[in-house]
PDB file of N, CA, C and O in Angstrom:
ATOM      1  N   MET A 440     -37.751 -29.642  18.654  1.00 50.00           N
ATOM      2  CA  MET A 440     -37.974 -28.775  19.676  1.00 50.00           C
ATOM      3  C   MET A 440     -39.611 -28.118  19.482  1.00 50.00           C
ATOM      4  O   MET A 440     -39.601 -27.426  18.260  1.00 50.00           O
ATOM      5  N   PRO A 441     -40.139 -28.035  20.463  1.00 63.00           N
ATOM      6  CA  PRO A 441     -41.624 -27.229  20.243  1.00 63.00           C
ATOM      7  C   PRO A 441     -41.315 -25.620  20.056  1.00 63.00           C
ATOM      8  O   PRO A 441     -40.581 -25.156  20.412  1.00 63.00           O
ATOM      9  N   ASP A 442     -42.327 -25.291  19.592  1.00 78.00           N
ATOM     10  CA  ASP A 442     -42.584 -23.794  19.441  1.00 78.00           C
ATOM     11  C   ASP A 442     -42.551 -22.935  20.565  1.00 78.00           C
ATOM     12  O   ASP A 442     -43.319 -23.641  21.538  1.00 78.00           O
ATOM     13  N   LEU A 443     -41.961 -21.873  20.838  1.00 77.00           N
ATOM     14  CA  LEU A 443     -42.188 -21.067  21.885  1.00 77.00           C
ATOM     15  C   LEU A 443     -43.506 -20.473  21.742  1.00 77.00           C
ATOM     16  O   LEU A 443     -43.910 -19.791  20.742  1.00 77.00           O
ATOM     17  N   THR A 444     -43.878 -20.148  23.211  1.00 86.00           N
ATOM     18  CA  THR A 444     -45.176 -19.219  23.272  1.00 86.00           C
ATOM     19  C   THR A 444     -44.932 -17.964  23.142  1.00 86.00           C
ATOM     20  O   THR A 444     -43.430 -17.661  23.356  1.00 86.00           O
ATOM     21  N   GLU A 445     -45.881 -16.986  23.024  1.00 88.00           N
ATOM     22  CA  GLU A 445     -45.265 -15.617  23.220  1.00 88.00           C
ATOM     23  C   GLU A 445     -44.814 -15.227  24.174  1.00 88.00           C
ATOM     24  O   GLU A 445     -43.664 -14.519  24.476  1.00 88.00           O
ATOM     25  N   GLU A 446     -45.086 -15.738  25.319  1.00 89.00           N
ATOM     26  CA  GLU A 446     -44.664 -15.180  26.886  1.00 89.00           C
ATOM     27  C   GLU A 446     -43.307 -15.969  26.954  1.00 89.00           C
ATOM     28  O   GLU A 446     -42.371 -15.280  27.475  1.00 89.00           O
ATOM     29  N   GLU A 447     -43.001 -17.233  26.618  1.00 86.00           N
ATOM     30  CA  GLU A 447     -41.625 -17.727  26.680  1.00 86.00           C
ATOM     31  C   GLU A 447     -40.593 -17.020  25.826  1.00 86.00           C
ATOM     32  O   GLU A 447     -39.539 -16.713  26.145  1.00 86.00           O
ATOM     33  N   TYR A 448     -41.170 -16.747  24.543  1.00 86.00           N
ATOM     34  CA  TYR A 448     -40.367 -15.663  23.474  1.00 86.00           C
ATOM     35  C   TYR A 448     -39.742 -14.512  24.008  1.00 86.00           C
ATOM     36  O   TYR A 448     -38.615 -13.972  24.343  1.00 86.00           O
ATOM     37  N   ASP A 449     -40.981 -13.614  24.793  1.00 87.00           N
ATOM     38  CA  ASP A 449     -40.707 -12.483  25.562  1.00 87.00           C
ATOM     39  C   ASP A 449     -39.573 -12.656  26.537  1.00 87.00           C
ATOM     40  O   ASP A 449     -38.953 -11.723  26.879  1.00 87.00           O
ATOM     41  N   ALA A 450     -39.882 -13.571  27.305  1.00 87.00           N
ATOM     42  CA  ALA A 450     -39.020 -13.910  28.657  1.00 87.00           C
ATOM     43  C   ALA A 450     -37.519 -13.927  28.227  1.00 87.00           C
ATOM     44  O   ALA A 450     -36.514 -13.675  28.917  1.00 87.00           O
ATOM     45  N   LEU A 451     -37.156 -14.842  27.051  1.00 85.00           N
ATOM     46  CA  LEU A 451     -35.945 -15.092  26.663  1.00 85.00           C
ATOM     47  C   LEU A 451     -35.598 -13.788  25.944  1.00 85.00           C
ATOM     48  O   LEU A 451     -34.252 -13.467  26.106  1.00 85.00           O
ATOM     49  N   ASP A 452     -36.199 -13.225  25.339  1.00 85.00           N
ATOM     50  CA  ASP A 452     -35.588 -11.836  24.706  1.00 85.00           C
ATOM     51  C   ASP A 452     -35.509 -11.178  25.542  1.00 85.00           C
ATOM     52  O   ASP A 452     -34.179 -10.325  25.774  1.00 85.00           O
ATOM     53  N   GLU A 453     -35.924 -10.986  26.980  1.00 88.00           N
ATOM     54  CA  GLU A 453     -35.908 -10.132  28.011  1.00 88.00           C
ATOM     55  C   GLU A 453     -34.599 -10.558  28.909  1.00 88.00           C
ATOM     56  O   GLU A 453     -33.582  -9.626  29.137  1.00 88.00           O
ATOM     57  N   TYR A 454     -34.622 -11.835  28.878  1.00 87.00           N
ATOM     58  CA  TYR A 454     -33.410 -12.410  29.752  1.00 87.00           C
ATOM     59  C   TYR A 454     -32.259 -11.772  28.843  1.00 87.00           C
ATOM     60  O   TYR A 454     -31.042 -11.453  29.671  1.00 87.00           O
ATOM     61  N   TYR A 455     -32.066 -12.321  27.675  1.00 83.00           N
ATOM     62  CA  TYR A 455     -30.703 -12.190  26.749  1.00 83.00           C
ATOM     63  C   TYR A 455     -30.535 -10.631  26.415  1.00 83.00           C
ATOM     64  O   TYR A 455     -29.439 -10.185  26.198  1.00 83.00           O
ATOM     65  N   THR A 456     -31.456  -9.740  26.597  1.00 86.00           N
ATOM     66  CA  THR A 456     -31.317  -8.126  26.273  1.00 86.00           C
ATOM     67  C   THR A 456     -30.795  -7.812  27.328  1.00 86.00           C
ATOM     68  O   THR A 456     -29.856  -7.120  27.489  1.00 86.00           O
ATOM     69  N   LYS A 457     -31.096  -8.385  28.678  1.00 87.00           N
ATOM     70  CA  LYS A 457     -30.274  -7.775  30.003  1.00 87.00           C
ATOM     71  C   LYS A 457     -29.281  -8.541  30.342  1.00 87.00           C
ATOM     72  O   LYS A 457     -28.380  -7.851  31.052  1.00 87.00           O
ATOM     73  N   ASN A 458     -28.994  -9.710  29.895  1.00 81.00           N
ATOM     74  CA  ASN A 458     -27.979 -10.607  30.006  1.00 81.00           C
ATOM     75  C   ASN A 458     -27.152 -11.207  28.890  1.00 81.00           C
ATOM     76  O   ASN A 458     -27.175 -12.404  28.505  1.00 81.00           O
ATOM     77  N   PRO A 459     -26.565 -10.245  27.841  1.00 76.00           N
ATOM     78  CA  PRO A 459     -26.118 -10.648  26.698  1.00 76.00           C
ATOM     79  C   PRO A 459     -24.760 -11.554  26.963  1.00 76.00           C
ATOM     80  O   PRO A 459     -24.036 -11.414  27.785  1.00 76.00           O
ATOM     81  N   PRO A 460     -24.632 -12.770  26.172  1.00 70.00           N
ATOM     82  CA  PRO A 460     -23.568 -13.583  26.094  1.00 70.00           C
ATOM     83  C   PRO A 460     -22.169 -12.774  26.050  1.00 70.00           C
ATOM     84  O   PRO A 460     -22.163 -11.646  25.467  1.00 70.00           O
ATOM     85  N   LYS A 461     -21.433 -13.354  27.037  1.00 68.00           N
ATOM     86  CA  LYS A 461     -19.883 -12.698  26.830  1.00 68.00           C
ATOM     87  C   LYS A 461     -19.042 -13.049  25.647  1.00 68.00           C
ATOM     88  O   LYS A 461     -19.066 -14.485  25.479  1.00 68.00           O
ATOM     89  N   VAL A 462     -18.734 -12.338  24.768  1.00 64.00           N
ATOM     90  CA  VAL A 462     -17.925 -12.745  23.491  1.00 64.00           C
ATOM     91  C   VAL A 462     -16.984 -11.920  23.424  1.00 64.00           C
ATOM     92  O   VAL A 462     -16.948 -10.842  23.630  1.00 64.00           O
ATOM     93  N   SER A 463     -15.797 -12.512  22.932  1.00 64.00           N
ATOM     94  CA  SER A 463     -14.687 -11.907  22.528  1.00 64.00           C
ATOM     95  C   SER A 463     -13.971 -12.456  21.643  1.00 64.00           C
ATOM     96  O   SER A 463     -14.011 -13.825  21.300  1.00 64.00           O
ATOM     97  N   GLY A 464     -12.862 -11.718  21.067  1.00 63.00           N
ATOM     98  CA  GLY A 464     -12.202 -12.255  19.862  1.00 63.00           C
ATOM     99  C   GLY A 464     -10.800 -12.644  20.228  1.00 63.00           C
ATOM    100  O   GLY A 464     -10.025 -12.726  19.461  1.00 63.00           O
ATOM    101  N   ASP A 465     -10.834 -12.745  21.699  1.00 67.00           N
ATOM    102  CA  ASP A 465      -9.113 -13.162  22.050  1.00 67.00           C
ATOM    103  C   ASP A 465      -8.588 -14.261  22.073  1.00 67.00           C
ATOM    104  O   ASP A 465      -7.710 -14.811  22.173  1.00 67.00           O
ATOM    105  N   GLY A 466      -9.538 -15.304  21.713  1.00 62.00           N
ATOM    106  CA  GLY A 466      -9.383 -16.785  21.574  1.00 62.00           C
ATOM    107  C   GLY A 466      -8.902 -17.283  23.050  1.00 62.00           C
ATOM    108  O   GLY A 466      -8.610 -18.411  23.111  1.00 62.00           O
ATOM    109  N   LYS A 467      -9.296 -16.490  23.917  1.00 66.00           N
ATOM    110  CA  LYS A 467      -8.862 -17.039  25.367  1.00 66.00           C
ATOM    111  C   LYS A 467     -10.304 -17.184  26.144  1.00 66.00           C
ATOM    112  O   LYS A 467     -10.052 -17.732  27.157  1.00 66.00           O
ATOM    113  N   SER A 468     -11.514 -16.415  25.781  1.00 65.00           N
ATOM    114  CA  SER A 468     -12.612 -16.565  26.570  1.00 65.00           C
ATOM    115  C   SER A 468     -13.749 -16.800  25.679  1.00 65.00           C
ATOM    116  O   SER A 468     -13.503 -16.931  24.422  1.00 65.00           O
ATOM    117  N   GLY A 469     -14.749 -16.609  26.562  1.00 66.00           N
ATOM    118  CA  GLY A 469     -16.239 -17.084  25.938  1.00 66.00           C
ATOM    119  C   GLY A 469     -16.409 -18.588  25.988  1.00 66.00           C
ATOM    120  O   GLY A 469     -15.813 -19.309  26.711  1.00 66.00           O
ATOM    121  N   PHE A 470     -17.919 -18.919  25.659  1.00 65.00           N
ATOM    122  CA  PHE A 470     -18.157 -19.942  26.083  1.00 65.00           C
ATOM    123  C   PHE A 470     -17.514 -21.438  25.677  1.00 65.00           C
ATOM    124  O   PHE A 470     -17.326 -22.138  26.402  1.00 65.00           O
ATOM    125  N   PHE A 471     -16.905 -21.554  24.397  1.00 65.00           N
ATOM    126  CA  PHE A 471     -16.326 -22.636  24.026  1.00 65.00           C
ATOM    127  C   PHE A 471     -14.659 -22.771  24.658  1.00 65.00           C
ATOM    128  O   PHE A 471     -14.385 -24.081  25.097  1.00 65.00           O
ATOM    129  N   MET A 472     -14.205 -21.600  24.862  1.00 66.00           N
ATOM    130  CA  MET A 472     -13.083 -21.491  25.435  1.00 66.00           C
ATOM    131  C   MET A 472     -12.986 -22.163  27.034  1.00 66.00           C
ATOM    132  O   MET A 472     -12.352 -22.843  27.430  1.00 66.00           O
ATOM    133  N   LYS A 473     -14.122 -21.828  27.663  1.00 69.00           N
ATOM    134  CA  LYS A 473     -14.573 -21.827  29.090  1.00 69.00           C
ATOM    135  C   LYS A 473     -14.884 -23.308  29.385  1.00 69.00           C
ATOM    136  O   LYS A 473     -14.589 -23.888  30.183  1.00 69.00           O
ATOM    137  N   HIS A 474     -15.645 -23.652  28.321  1.00 68.00           N
ATOM    138  CA  HIS A 474     -16.062 -25.118  28.568  1.00 68.00           C
ATOM    139  C   HIS A 474     -15.084 -26.111  27.776  1.00 68.00           C
ATOM    140  O   HIS A 474     -15.999 -27.402  27.453  1.00 68.00           O
ATOM    141  N   LYS A 475     -14.120 -25.740  27.186  1.00 70.00           N
ATOM    142  CA  LYS A 475     -13.452 -26.765  26.381  1.00 70.00           C
ATOM    143  C   LYS A 475     -12.944 -28.130  27.225  1.00 70.00           C
ATOM    144  O   LYS A 475     -12.746 -28.139  28.204  1.00 70.00           O
ATOM    145  N   GLY A 476     -13.414 -29.324  26.546  1.00 70.00           N
ATOM    146  CA  GLY A 476     -13.268 -30.557  27.021  1.00 70.00           C
ATOM    147  C   GLY A 476     -14.398 -30.758  27.848  1.00 70.00           C
ATOM    148  O   GLY A 476     -14.608 -31.903  28.431  1.00 70.00           O
ATOM    149  N   ASN A 477     -15.183 -29.962  28.232  1.00 73.00           N
ATOM    150  CA  ASN A 477     -16.749 -30.314  29.043  1.00 73.00           C
ATOM    151  C   ASN A 477     -18.120 -30.343  28.330  1.00 73.00           C
ATOM    152  O   ASN A 477     -19.007 -30.436  28.674  1.00 73.00           O
ATOM    153  N   ILE A 478     -17.752 -30.356  26.774  1.00 76.00           N
ATOM    154  CA  ILE A 478     -18.920 -30.267  25.749  1.00 76.00           C
ATOM    155  C   ILE A 478     -18.944 -32.040  25.538  1.00 76.00           C
ATOM    156  O   ILE A 478     -18.060 -32.484  24.899  1.00 76.00           O
ATOM    157  N   ILE A 479     -20.053 -32.624  25.226  1.00 79.00           N
ATOM    158  CA  ILE A 479     -20.445 -33.839  25.028  1.00 79.00           C
ATOM    159  C   ILE A 479     -21.271 -34.066  23.947  1.00 79.00           C
ATOM    160  O   ILE A 479     -22.042 -33.284  23.818  1.00 79.00           O
ATOM    161  N   ILE A 480     -21.083 -34.871  23.013  1.00 81.00           N
ATOM    162  CA  ILE A 480     -22.086 -35.106  21.841  1.00 81.00           C
ATOM    163  C   ILE A 480     -22.593 -36.427  22.156  1.00 81.00           C
ATOM    164  O   ILE A 480     -22.111 -37.326  22.607  1.00 81.00           O
ATOM    165  N   VAL A 481     -23.809 -36.483  21.908  1.00 84.00           N
ATOM    166  CA  VAL A 481     -24.832 -37.678  22.137  1.00 84.00           C
ATOM    167  C   VAL A 481     -25.248 -38.193  20.900  1.00 84.00           C
ATOM    168  O   VAL A 481     -25.564 -37.248  19.802  1.00 84.00           O
ATOM    169  N   ASN A 482     -25.852 -39.170  20.788  1.00 87.00           N
ATOM    170  CA  ASN A 482     -26.616 -39.488  19.405  1.00 87.00           C
ATOM    171  C   ASN A 482     -27.848 -39.008  19.187  1.00 87.00           C
ATOM    172  O   ASN A 482     -28.520 -38.400  20.207  1.00 87.00           O
ATOM    173  N   ASP A 483     -28.542 -39.166  18.209  1.00 88.00           N
ATOM    174  CA  ASP A 483     -29.942 -38.537  18.138  1.00 88.00           C
ATOM    175  C   ASP A 483     -31.129 -39.127  19.054  1.00 88.00           C
ATOM    176  O   ASP A 483     -31.867 -38.390  19.617  1.00 88.00           O
ATOM    177  N   ILE A 484     -30.880 -40.290  19.313  1.00 90.00           N
ATOM    178  CA  ILE A 484     -31.881 -41.019  20.003  1.00 90.00           C
ATOM    179  C   ILE A 484     -31.678 -40.489  21.743  1.00 90.00           C
ATOM    180  O   ILE A 484     -32.674 -40.026  22.260  1.00 90.00           O
ATOM    181  N   THR A 485     -30.359 -40.532  22.075  1.00 89.00           N
ATOM    182  CA  THR A 485     -30.351 -39.972  23.616  1.00 89.00           C
ATOM    183  C   THR A 485     -30.758 -38.213  23.463  1.00 89.00           C
ATOM    184  O   THR A 485     -30.974 -38.137  24.595  1.00 89.00           O
ATOM    185  N   ALA A 486     -30.462 -37.511  22.747  1.00 89.00           N
ATOM    186  CA  ALA A 486     -30.648 -36.274  22.674  1.00 89.00           C
ATOM    187  C   ALA A 486     -32.448 -35.969  22.429  1.00 89.00           C
ATOM    188  O   ALA A 486     -32.713 -35.179  23.395  1.00 89.00           O
ATOM    189  N   THR A 487     -32.696 -36.602  21.871  1.00 90.00           N
ATOM    190  CA  THR A 487     -34.362 -36.820  21.833  1.00 90.00           C
ATOM    191  C   THR A 487     -34.979 -37.201  22.979  1.00 90.00           C
ATOM    192  O   THR A 487     -35.912 -36.731  23.497  1.00 90.00           O
ATOM    193  N   TYR A 488     -34.482 -38.376  23.599  1.00 91.00           N
ATOM    194  CA  TYR A 488     -34.626 -38.756  24.966  1.00 91.00           C
ATOM    195  C   TYR A 488     -34.760 -37.389  26.094  1.00 91.00           C
ATOM    196  O   TYR A 488     -35.618 -37.272  26.733  1.00 91.00           O
ATOM    197  N   LEU A 489     -33.442 -37.006  26.347  1.00 90.00           N
ATOM    198  CA  LEU A 489     -33.258 -36.037  27.033  1.00 90.00           C
ATOM    199  C   LEU A 489     -33.991 -34.957  26.736  1.00 90.00           C
ATOM    200  O   LEU A 489     -34.695 -34.393  27.807  1.00 90.00           O
ATOM    201  N   ARG A 490     -34.258 -34.316  25.767  1.00 90.00           N
ATOM    202  CA  ARG A 490     -35.079 -33.192  25.614  1.00 90.00           C
ATOM    203  C   ARG A 490     -36.603 -33.468  26.023  1.00 90.00           C
ATOM    204  O   ARG A 490     -37.046 -32.871  26.711  1.00 90.00           O
ATOM    205  N   ALA A 491     -37.144 -34.696  25.535  1.00 93.00           N
ATOM    206  CA  ALA A 491     -38.445 -34.956  25.833  1.00 93.00           C
ATOM    207  C   ALA A 491     -38.801 -34.978  27.310  1.00 93.00           C
ATOM    208  O   ALA A 491     -39.502 -34.579  27.968  1.00 93.00           O
ATOM    209  N   HIS A 492     -37.639 -35.827  27.822  1.00 93.00           N
ATOM    210  CA  HIS A 492     -37.855 -36.102  29.339  1.00 93.00           C
ATOM    211  C   HIS A 492     -37.703 -34.888  30.133  1.00 93.00           C
ATOM    212  O   HIS A 492     -38.373 -34.562  31.144  1.00 93.00           O
ATOM    213  N   ALA A 493     -36.625 -34.024  29.840  1.00 91.00           N
ATOM    214  CA  ALA A 493     -36.513 -32.399  30.310  1.00 91.00           C
ATOM    215  C   ALA A 493     -37.724 -31.965  30.071  1.00 91.00           C
ATOM    216  O   ALA A 493     -37.850 -30.963  31.301  1.00 91.00           O
ATOM    217  N   ASP A 494     -38.069 -31.916  28.999  1.00 92.00           N
ATOM    218  CA  ASP A 494     -39.615 -30.969  28.801  1.00 92.00           C
ATOM    219  C   ASP A 494     -40.795 -31.594  29.790  1.00 92.00           C
ATOM    220  O   ASP A 494     -41.418 -30.662  30.381  1.00 92.00           O
ATOM    221  N   ALA A 495     -40.867 -32.701  30.308  1.00 94.00           N
ATOM    222  CA  ALA A 495     -41.654 -33.156  30.876  1.00 94.00           C
ATOM    223  C   ALA A 495     -41.620 -32.954  32.070  1.00 94.00           C
ATOM    224  O   ALA A 495     -42.694 -32.892  32.859  1.00 94.00           O
ATOM    225  N   VAL A 496     -40.590 -33.130  32.853  1.00 94.00           N
ATOM    226  CA  VAL A 496     -40.357 -32.595  34.115  1.00 94.00           C
ATOM    227  C   VAL A 496     -39.944 -31.265  34.694  1.00 94.00           C
ATOM    228  O   VAL A 496     -39.592 -31.054  35.584  1.00 94.00           O
ATOM    229  N   HIS A 497     -39.824 -30.534  33.289  1.00 93.00           N
ATOM    230  CA  HIS A 497     -39.621 -29.284  33.635  1.00 93.00           C
ATOM    231  C   HIS A 497     -38.127 -28.894  33.991  1.00 93.00           C
ATOM    232  O   HIS A 497     -37.771 -27.935  34.876  1.00 93.00           O
ATOM    233  N   LYS A 498     -37.088 -29.642  33.752  1.00 90.00           N
ATOM    234  CA  LYS A 498     -35.632 -29.285  33.854  1.00 90.00           C
ATOM    235  C   LYS A 498     -34.776 -29.463  32.721  1.00 90.00           C
ATOM    236  O   LYS A 498     -35.517 -29.488  31.522  1.00 90.00           O
ATOM    237  N   THR A 499     -33.453 -28.937  32.462  1.00 88.00           N
ATOM    238  CA  THR A 499     -32.676 -29.044  31.388  1.00 88.00           C
ATOM    239  C   THR A 499     -32.191 -30.295  31.248  1.00 88.00           C
ATOM    240  O   THR A 499     -32.096 -31.172  32.405  1.00 88.00           O
ATOM    241  N   PRO A 500     -31.847 -30.836  29.888  1.00 88.00           N
ATOM    242  CA  PRO A 500     -31.029 -31.863  29.974  1.00 88.00           C
ATOM    243  C   PRO A 500     -29.948 -31.950  30.829  1.00 88.00           C
ATOM    244  O   PRO A 500     -29.338 -33.069  31.485  1.00 88.00           O
ATOM    245  N   SER A 501     -29.101 -31.002  31.128  1.00 86.00           N
ATOM    246  CA  SER A 501     -27.869 -30.970  32.147  1.00 86.00           C
ATOM    247  C   SER A 501     -28.477 -31.430  33.176  1.00 86.00           C
ATOM    248  O   SER A 501     -27.475 -32.113  34.032  1.00 86.00           O
ATOM    249  N   GLU A 502     -29.625 -30.841  33.725  1.00 88.00           N
ATOM    250  CA  GLU A 502     -29.879 -31.172  35.215  1.00 88.00           C
ATOM    251  C   GLU A 502     -30.075 -32.659  35.150  1.00 88.00           C
ATOM    252  O   GLU A 502     -29.740 -33.248  36.322  1.00 88.00           O
ATOM    253  N   LEU A 503     -30.718 -33.270  33.947  1.00 90.00           N
ATOM    254  CA  LEU A 503     -31.034 -34.722  34.120  1.00 90.00           C
ATOM    255  C   LEU A 503     -29.703 -35.621  34.307  1.00 90.00           C
ATOM    256  O   LEU A 503     -29.692 -36.290  34.993  1.00 90.00           O
ATOM    257  N   VAL A 504     -28.570 -35.009  33.442  1.00 89.00           N
ATOM    258  CA  VAL A 504     -27.479 -35.623  33.196  1.00 89.00           C
ATOM    259  C   VAL A 504     -26.593 -35.396  34.939  1.00 89.00           C
ATOM    260  O   VAL A 504     -26.219 -36.737  35.212  1.00 89.00           O
ATOM    261  N   ASP A 505     -26.661 -34.205  35.427  1.00 89.00           N
ATOM    262  CA  ASP A 505     -26.079 -34.305  36.537  1.00 89.00           C
ATOM    263  C   ASP A 505     -27.034 -35.217  37.821  1.00 89.00           C
ATOM    264  O   ASP A 505     -25.988 -35.771  38.550  1.00 89.00           O
ATOM    265  N   GLU A 506     -28.238 -35.034  37.548  1.00 92.00           N
ATOM    266  CA  GLU A 506     -28.910 -36.208  38.590  1.00 92.00           C
ATOM    267  C   GLU A 506     -28.478 -37.558  38.367  1.00 92.00           C
ATOM    268  O   GLU A 506     -28.254 -38.369  39.372  1.00 92.00           O
ATOM    269  N   MET A 507     -28.412 -37.887  37.204  1.00 91.00           N
ATOM    270  CA  MET A 507     -28.107 -39.563  36.588  1.00 91.00           C
ATOM    271  C   MET A 507     -26.623 -39.727  37.428  1.00 91.00           C
ATOM    272  O   MET A 507     -26.248 -40.976  38.148  1.00 91.00           O
ATOM    273  N   ILE A 508     -25.830 -38.766  37.208  1.00 92.00           N
ATOM    274  CA  ILE A 508     -24.379 -39.025  37.537  1.00 92.00           C
ATOM    275  C   ILE A 508     -24.301 -38.735  39.083  1.00 92.00           C
ATOM    276  O   ILE A 508     -23.383 -39.881  39.665  1.00 92.00           O
ATOM    277  N   GLN A 509     -25.061 -38.177  39.798  1.00 93.00           N
ATOM    278  CA  GLN A 509     -25.016 -38.008  41.094  1.00 93.00           C
ATOM    279  C   GLN A 509     -25.361 -39.627  41.949  1.00 93.00           C
ATOM    280  O   GLN A 509     -24.976 -40.046  42.695  1.00 93.00           O
ATOM    281  N   GLU A 510     -26.688 -39.908  41.073  1.00 93.00           N
ATOM    282  CA  GLU A 510     -27.207 -41.420  41.745  1.00 93.00           C
ATOM    283  C   GLU A 510     -26.050 -42.390  41.497  1.00 93.00           C
ATOM    284  O   GLU A 510     -25.988 -43.159  42.530  1.00 93.00           O
ATOM    285  N   ARG A 511     -25.249 -42.426  40.325  1.00 93.00           N
ATOM    286  CA  ARG A 511     -24.364 -43.465  40.091  1.00 93.00           C
ATOM    287  C   ARG A 511     -23.001 -43.409  41.072  1.00 93.00           C
ATOM    288  O   ARG A 511     -22.584 -44.367  41.643  1.00 93.00           O
ATOM    289  N   ILE A 512     -22.940 -41.955  41.241  1.00 92.00           N
ATOM    290  CA  ILE A 512     -21.846 -41.993  42.401  1.00 92.00           C
ATOM    291  C   ILE A 512     -22.100 -42.278  43.562  1.00 92.00           C
ATOM    292  O   ILE A 512     -21.389 -43.038  44.282  1.00 92.00           O
ATOM    293  N   THR A 513     -23.617 -41.865  43.859  1.00 91.00           N
ATOM    294  CA  THR A 513     -24.084 -42.588  45.412  1.00 91.00           C
ATOM    295  C   THR A 513     -24.062 -43.825  45.539  1.00 91.00           C
ATOM    296  O   THR A 513     -23.957 -44.393  46.293  1.00 91.00           O
ATOM    297  N   ALA A 514     -24.790 -44.481  44.373  1.00 92.00           N
ATOM    298  CA  ALA A 514     -24.717 -45.791  44.432  1.00 92.00           C
ATOM    299  C   ALA A 514     -23.397 -46.627  44.559  1.00 92.00           C
ATOM    300  O   ALA A 514     -23.170 -47.867  44.894  1.00 92.00           O
ATOM    301  N   ALA A 515     -22.469 -46.101  44.065  1.00 91.00           N
ATOM    302  CA  ALA A 515     -21.008 -46.689  44.188  1.00 91.00           C
ATOM    303  C   ALA A 515     -20.465 -46.620  45.241  1.00 91.00           C
ATOM    304  O   ALA A 515     -19.451 -47.194  45.695  1.00 91.00           O
ATOM    305  N   ILE A 516     -20.867 -45.655  46.304  1.00 85.00           N
ATOM    306  CA  ILE A 516     -20.167 -45.492  47.648  1.00 85.00           C
ATOM    307  C   ILE A 516     -20.504 -46.466  48.428  1.00 85.00           C
ATOM    308  O   ILE A 516     -21.625 -47.142  48.521  1.00 85.00           O
TER     309      ILE A 516
END
């Protein structure tokens, strides 16, 4: 992953300062409980490709995967 510029770092710092992730110790909420079953693991080649392509087109890997799936669904209809 490329190093962040000072501006990118400052923007992330400001975002997470104003929007801290919700964390709880109750075992019922939080990122991993809300997304249980929705996290996928990919091999290094796929992850590297997704990250490089996402950076090139200024999108997130999730947005790229969403677009690919939508295209396949549309093509299948």
